[in-house]
């Protein structure tokens, strides 16, 4: 069956073949799987039909899909400060980097723990050098762009903030 309708001055033909359409009045999707976004009319997506994000996800990926929510997300690494951190540097970005190195050190005992005081001193430099050595970076003791993002990458992995469950 083909249904034609006008939308914004354009003629649109929607083909209803042997598959069942989603039932907007019952808020259920048919047992017949919809294979791709191409199966929907561009004029009316599943969201346009009133389905929530979780209903759409579960339809395509199974009933074991969940959307986690949180009031506040903490511990997410922030972007590079724009300057190389080295002995004498201080502030929030130094403290963040020190805290992340300490969290990484819990998973990698070869790395030393340091005081997260926001002051880049000799102990922080030693910890950075050891981190760079362990993770195959040039050992400079300074936190440049490449080192900052490697710290962030490893921190995300060991702190498990990237996981949904």
C-alpha atoms as a PDB file:
ATOM      1  CA  UNK A   1       0.000   0.000   0.000  1.00  0.00           C
ATOM      2  CA  UNK A   2       1.228   3.493  -0.828  1.00  0.00           C
ATOM      3  CA  UNK A   3       0.014   6.574   0.994  1.00  0.00           C
ATOM      4  CA  UNK A   4       0.726  10.011  -0.394  1.00  0.00           C
ATOM      5  CA  UNK A   5       0.728  13.214   1.588  1.00  0.00           C
ATOM      6  CA  UNK A   6       2.009  16.763   1.365  1.00  0.00           C
ATOM      7  CA  UNK A   7       4.551  18.143   3.853  1.00  0.00           C
ATOM      8  CA  UNK A   8       6.011  21.607   3.540  1.00  0.00           C
ATOM      9  CA  UNK A   9       4.973  21.723  -0.112  1.00  0.00           C
ATOM     10  CA  UNK A  10       6.656  18.416  -1.023  1.00  0.00           C
ATOM     11  CA  UNK A  11       4.911  15.282  -2.162  1.00  0.00           C
ATOM     12  CA  UNK A  12       5.870  12.309  -0.015  1.00  0.00           C
ATOM     13  CA  UNK A  13       4.963   8.699  -0.754  1.00  0.00           C
ATOM     14  CA  UNK A  14       5.139   6.345   2.200  1.00  0.00           C
ATOM     15  CA  UNK A  15       5.208   2.672   1.334  1.00  0.00           C
ATOM     16  CA  UNK A  16       3.569   0.280   3.768  1.00  0.00           C
ATOM     17  CA  UNK A  17       4.718  -3.164   2.722  1.00  0.00           C
ATOM     18  CA  UNK A  18       4.394  -6.445   4.591  1.00  0.00           C
ATOM     19  CA  UNK A  19       5.860  -5.087   7.819  1.00  0.00           C
ATOM     20  CA  UNK A  20       3.730  -3.821  10.650  1.00  0.00           C
ATOM     21  CA  UNK A  21       3.962  -0.202  11.668  1.00  0.00           C
ATOM     22  CA  UNK A  22       4.492   0.946  15.210  1.00  0.00           C
ATOM     23  CA  UNK A  23       1.229   1.503  16.970  1.00  0.00           C
ATOM     24  CA  UNK A  24       1.255   5.037  18.405  1.00  0.00           C
ATOM     25  CA  UNK A  25      -2.039   4.574  20.205  1.00  0.00           C
ATOM     26  CA  UNK A  26      -0.765   1.532  22.185  1.00  0.00           C
ATOM     27  CA  UNK A  27       2.837   2.796  22.511  1.00  0.00           C
ATOM     28  CA  UNK A  28       4.149  -0.598  21.456  1.00  0.00           C
ATOM     29  CA  UNK A  29       6.353  -1.556  18.604  1.00  0.00           C
ATOM     30  CA  UNK A  30       5.483  -4.498  16.409  1.00  0.00           C
ATOM     31  CA  UNK A  31       7.362  -7.760  16.696  1.00  0.00           C
ATOM     32  CA  UNK A  32       8.532  -7.272  13.122  1.00  0.00           C
ATOM     33  CA  UNK A  33      11.944  -5.586  13.404  1.00  0.00           C
ATOM     34  CA  UNK A  34      12.531  -2.327  11.613  1.00  0.00           C
ATOM     35  CA  UNK A  35      15.943  -2.694  10.033  1.00  0.00           C
ATOM     36  CA  UNK A  36      17.128   0.890   9.606  1.00  0.00           C
ATOM     37  CA  UNK A  37      16.186   4.528   9.774  1.00  0.00           C
ATOM     38  CA  UNK A  38      15.279   4.228   6.087  1.00  0.00           C
ATOM     39  CA  UNK A  39      12.229   2.225   7.147  1.00  0.00           C
ATOM     40  CA  UNK A  40      10.767   5.358   8.693  1.00  0.00           C
ATOM     41  CA  UNK A  41       9.297   8.161   6.695  1.00  0.00           C
ATOM     42  CA  UNK A  42      11.580  11.198   7.045  1.00  0.00           C
ATOM     43  CA  UNK A  43       8.398  13.040   7.937  1.00  0.00           C
ATOM     44  CA  UNK A  44       7.665  10.879  10.950  1.00  0.00           C
ATOM     45  CA  UNK A  45      10.353   9.112  12.966  1.00  0.00           C
ATOM     46  CA  UNK A  46       9.778   6.866  15.951  1.00  0.00           C
ATOM     47  CA  UNK A  47      10.418   9.880  18.189  1.00  0.00           C
ATOM     48  CA  UNK A  48       7.847  11.868  16.216  1.00  0.00           C
ATOM     49  CA  UNK A  49       5.405   9.059  16.877  1.00  0.00           C
ATOM     50  CA  UNK A  50       5.832   9.594  20.615  1.00  0.00           C
ATOM     51  CA  UNK A  51       8.335   6.881  21.497  1.00  0.00           C
ATOM     52  CA  UNK A  52      10.884   7.675  24.189  1.00  0.00           C
ATOM     53  CA  UNK A  53      14.612   7.228  23.685  1.00  0.00           C
ATOM     54  CA  UNK A  54      14.640   4.067  25.810  1.00  0.00           C
ATOM     55  CA  UNK A  55      11.711   2.553  23.889  1.00  0.00           C
ATOM     56  CA  UNK A  56      13.540   3.123  20.614  1.00  0.00           C
ATOM     57  CA  UNK A  57      16.818   1.733  21.952  1.00  0.00           C
ATOM     58  CA  UNK A  58      15.132  -1.358  23.366  1.00  0.00           C
ATOM     59  CA  UNK A  59      13.307  -1.935  20.108  1.00  0.00           C
ATOM     60  CA  UNK A  60      16.533  -1.975  18.098  1.00  0.00           C
ATOM     61  CA  UNK A  61      18.944  -3.448  20.674  1.00  0.00           C
ATOM     62  CA  UNK A  62      16.853  -5.572  23.021  1.00  0.00           C
ATOM     63  CA  UNK A  63      15.156  -5.229  26.372  1.00  0.00           C
ATOM     64  CA  UNK A  64      18.399  -5.235  28.352  1.00  0.00           C
ATOM     65  CA  UNK A  65      19.220  -1.633  27.343  1.00  0.00           C
ATOM     66  CA  UNK A  66      19.145   1.025  30.053  1.00  0.00           C
ATOM     67  CA  UNK A  67      19.768   4.737  30.231  1.00  0.00           C
ATOM     68  CA  UNK A  68      21.573   5.783  33.370  1.00  0.00           C
ATOM     69  CA  UNK A  69      21.004   9.249  34.724  1.00  0.00           C
ATOM     70  CA  UNK A  70      22.834  11.233  37.356  1.00  0.00           C
ATOM     71  CA  UNK A  71      22.303  14.528  39.104  1.00  0.00           C
ATOM     72  CA  UNK A  72      25.953  15.394  38.627  1.00  0.00           C
ATOM     73  CA  UNK A  73      28.833  13.782  36.812  1.00  0.00           C
ATOM     74  CA  UNK A  74      32.166  14.160  38.555  1.00  0.00           C
ATOM     75  CA  UNK A  75      35.651  13.047  37.698  1.00  0.00           C
ATOM     76  CA  UNK A  76      35.296  13.649  33.979  1.00  0.00           C
ATOM     77  CA  UNK A  77      38.660  14.809  32.655  1.00  0.00           C
ATOM     78  CA  UNK A  78      38.762  18.352  31.378  1.00  0.00           C
ATOM     79  CA  UNK A  79      40.674  19.646  28.420  1.00  0.00           C
ATOM     80  CA  UNK A  80      44.371  20.433  28.270  1.00  0.00           C
ATOM     81  CA  UNK A  81      45.184  23.721  30.024  1.00  0.00           C
ATOM     82  CA  UNK A  82      46.880  25.103  26.909  1.00  0.00           C
ATOM     83  CA  UNK A  83      50.325  25.399  28.511  1.00  0.00           C
ATOM     84  CA  UNK A  84      52.929  22.797  29.387  1.00  0.00           C
ATOM     85  CA  UNK A  85      52.832  21.981  33.090  1.00  0.00           C
ATOM     86  CA  UNK A  86      56.300  21.834  34.582  1.00  0.00           C
ATOM     87  CA  UNK A  87      58.156  22.500  37.835  1.00  0.00           C
ATOM     88  CA  UNK A  88      56.827  25.781  39.220  1.00  0.00           C
ATOM     89  CA  UNK A  89      53.362  25.431  37.653  1.00  0.00           C
ATOM     90  CA  UNK A  90      50.459  25.608  40.071  1.00  0.00           C
ATOM     91  CA  UNK A  91      46.685  25.745  40.182  1.00  0.00           C
ATOM     92  CA  UNK A  92      43.576  23.688  39.565  1.00  0.00           C
ATOM     93  CA  UNK A  93      44.904  21.939  36.442  1.00  0.00           C
ATOM     94  CA  UNK A  94      48.014  20.787  38.313  1.00  0.00           C
ATOM     95  CA  UNK A  95      45.850  19.504  41.161  1.00  0.00           C
ATOM     96  CA  UNK A  96      43.562  17.687  38.722  1.00  0.00           C
ATOM     97  CA  UNK A  97      46.529  16.046  37.016  1.00  0.00           C
ATOM     98  CA  UNK A  98      47.982  15.020  40.406  1.00  0.00           C
ATOM     99  CA  UNK A  99      44.661  13.522  41.503  1.00  0.00           C
ATOM    100  CA  UNK A 100      44.371  11.603  38.234  1.00  0.00           C
ATOM    101  CA  UNK A 101      47.930  10.292  38.546  1.00  0.00           C
ATOM    102  CA  UNK A 102      47.137   9.133  42.087  1.00  0.00           C
ATOM    103  CA  UNK A 103      44.044   7.276  40.859  1.00  0.00           C
ATOM    104  CA  UNK A 104      46.077   5.683  38.077  1.00  0.00           C
ATOM    105  CA  UNK A 105      48.767   4.676  40.604  1.00  0.00           C
ATOM    106  CA  UNK A 106      46.162   2.565  42.441  1.00  0.00           C
ATOM    107  CA  UNK A 107      45.876   0.400  39.314  1.00  0.00           C
ATOM    108  CA  UNK A 108      49.563   0.647  38.335  1.00  0.00           C
ATOM    109  CA  UNK A 109      51.676   0.110  41.467  1.00  0.00           C
ATOM    110  CA  UNK A 110      54.873   1.013  39.572  1.00  0.00           C
ATOM    111  CA  UNK A 111      53.683   4.626  39.657  1.00  0.00           C
ATOM    112  CA  UNK A 112      54.289   6.633  42.829  1.00  0.00           C
ATOM    113  CA  UNK A 113      51.534   8.499  44.638  1.00  0.00           C
ATOM    114  CA  UNK A 114      51.995  12.205  45.238  1.00  0.00           C
ATOM    115  CA  UNK A 115      50.416  14.959  47.271  1.00  0.00           C
ATOM    116  CA  UNK A 116      47.623  16.577  45.270  1.00  0.00           C
ATOM    117  CA  UNK A 117      48.341  20.140  46.408  1.00  0.00           C
ATOM    118  CA  UNK A 118      48.206  21.932  43.058  1.00  0.00           C
ATOM    119  CA  UNK A 119      51.944  22.674  43.091  1.00  0.00           C
ATOM    120  CA  UNK A 120      54.138  21.041  40.442  1.00  0.00           C
ATOM    121  CA  UNK A 121      57.257  20.113  42.394  1.00  0.00           C
ATOM    122  CA  UNK A 122      60.015  17.502  42.115  1.00  0.00           C
ATOM    123  CA  UNK A 123      57.772  14.626  43.333  1.00  0.00           C
ATOM    124  CA  UNK A 124      55.141  15.473  40.719  1.00  0.00           C
ATOM    125  CA  UNK A 125      57.852  15.623  38.069  1.00  0.00           C
ATOM    126  CA  UNK A 126      59.110  12.168  39.127  1.00  0.00           C
ATOM    127  CA  UNK A 127      55.583  10.751  38.990  1.00  0.00           C
ATOM    128  CA  UNK A 128      55.071  12.237  35.516  1.00  0.00           C
ATOM    129  CA  UNK A 129      58.397  10.819  34.328  1.00  0.00           C
ATOM    130  CA  UNK A 130      57.454   7.366  35.616  1.00  0.00           C
ATOM    131  CA  UNK A 131      54.000   7.636  33.973  1.00  0.00           C
ATOM    132  CA  UNK A 132      55.587   8.659  30.676  1.00  0.00           C
ATOM    133  CA  UNK A 133      58.018   5.749  30.882  1.00  0.00           C
ATOM    134  CA  UNK A 134      55.314   3.176  31.661  1.00  0.00           C
ATOM    135  CA  UNK A 135      52.991   4.382  28.881  1.00  0.00           C
ATOM    136  CA  UNK A 136      55.596   4.817  26.141  1.00  0.00           C
ATOM    137  CA  UNK A 137      55.765   8.596  26.019  1.00  0.00           C
ATOM    138  CA  UNK A 138      58.927  10.695  25.716  1.00  0.00           C
ATOM    139  CA  UNK A 139      60.237  11.016  29.284  1.00  0.00           C
ATOM    140  CA  UNK A 140      60.451  14.758  29.883  1.00  0.00           C
ATOM    141  CA  UNK A 141      58.811  15.149  33.292  1.00  0.00           C
ATOM    142  CA  UNK A 142      56.610  17.864  31.804  1.00  0.00           C
ATOM    143  CA  UNK A 143      52.909  17.506  31.083  1.00  0.00           C
ATOM    144  CA  UNK A 144      52.460  18.567  27.486  1.00  0.00           C
ATOM    145  CA  UNK A 145      49.396  18.040  25.302  1.00  0.00           C
ATOM    146  CA  UNK A 146      50.242  14.406  24.556  1.00  0.00           C
ATOM    147  CA  UNK A 147      50.958  13.514  28.202  1.00  0.00           C
ATOM    148  CA  UNK A 148      47.838  15.343  29.463  1.00  0.00           C
ATOM    149  CA  UNK A 149      45.551  13.353  27.199  1.00  0.00           C
ATOM    150  CA  UNK A 150      47.303  10.050  27.917  1.00  0.00           C
ATOM    151  CA  UNK A 151      46.786  10.714  31.645  1.00  0.00           C
ATOM    152  CA  UNK A 152      43.122  11.507  30.902  1.00  0.00           C
ATOM    153  CA  UNK A 153      42.712   8.376  28.772  1.00  0.00           C
ATOM    154  CA  UNK A 154      44.211   6.063  31.392  1.00  0.00           C
ATOM    155  CA  UNK A 155      42.302   7.814  34.193  1.00  0.00           C
ATOM    156  CA  UNK A 156      38.997   7.220  32.400  1.00  0.00           C
ATOM    157  CA  UNK A 157      39.890   3.563  31.953  1.00  0.00           C
ATOM    158  CA  UNK A 158      40.922   2.885  35.543  1.00  0.00           C
ATOM    159  CA  UNK A 159      38.189   4.942  37.178  1.00  0.00           C
ATOM    160  CA  UNK A 160      35.558   3.255  34.989  1.00  0.00           C
ATOM    161  CA  UNK A 161      33.667   6.496  34.409  1.00  0.00           C
ATOM    162  CA  UNK A 162      33.302   5.557  30.765  1.00  0.00           C
ATOM    163  CA  UNK A 163      31.152   2.517  31.541  1.00  0.00           C
ATOM    164  CA  UNK A 164      27.387   2.577  31.552  1.00  0.00           C
ATOM    165  CA  UNK A 165      26.884  -0.048  34.233  1.00  0.00           C
END
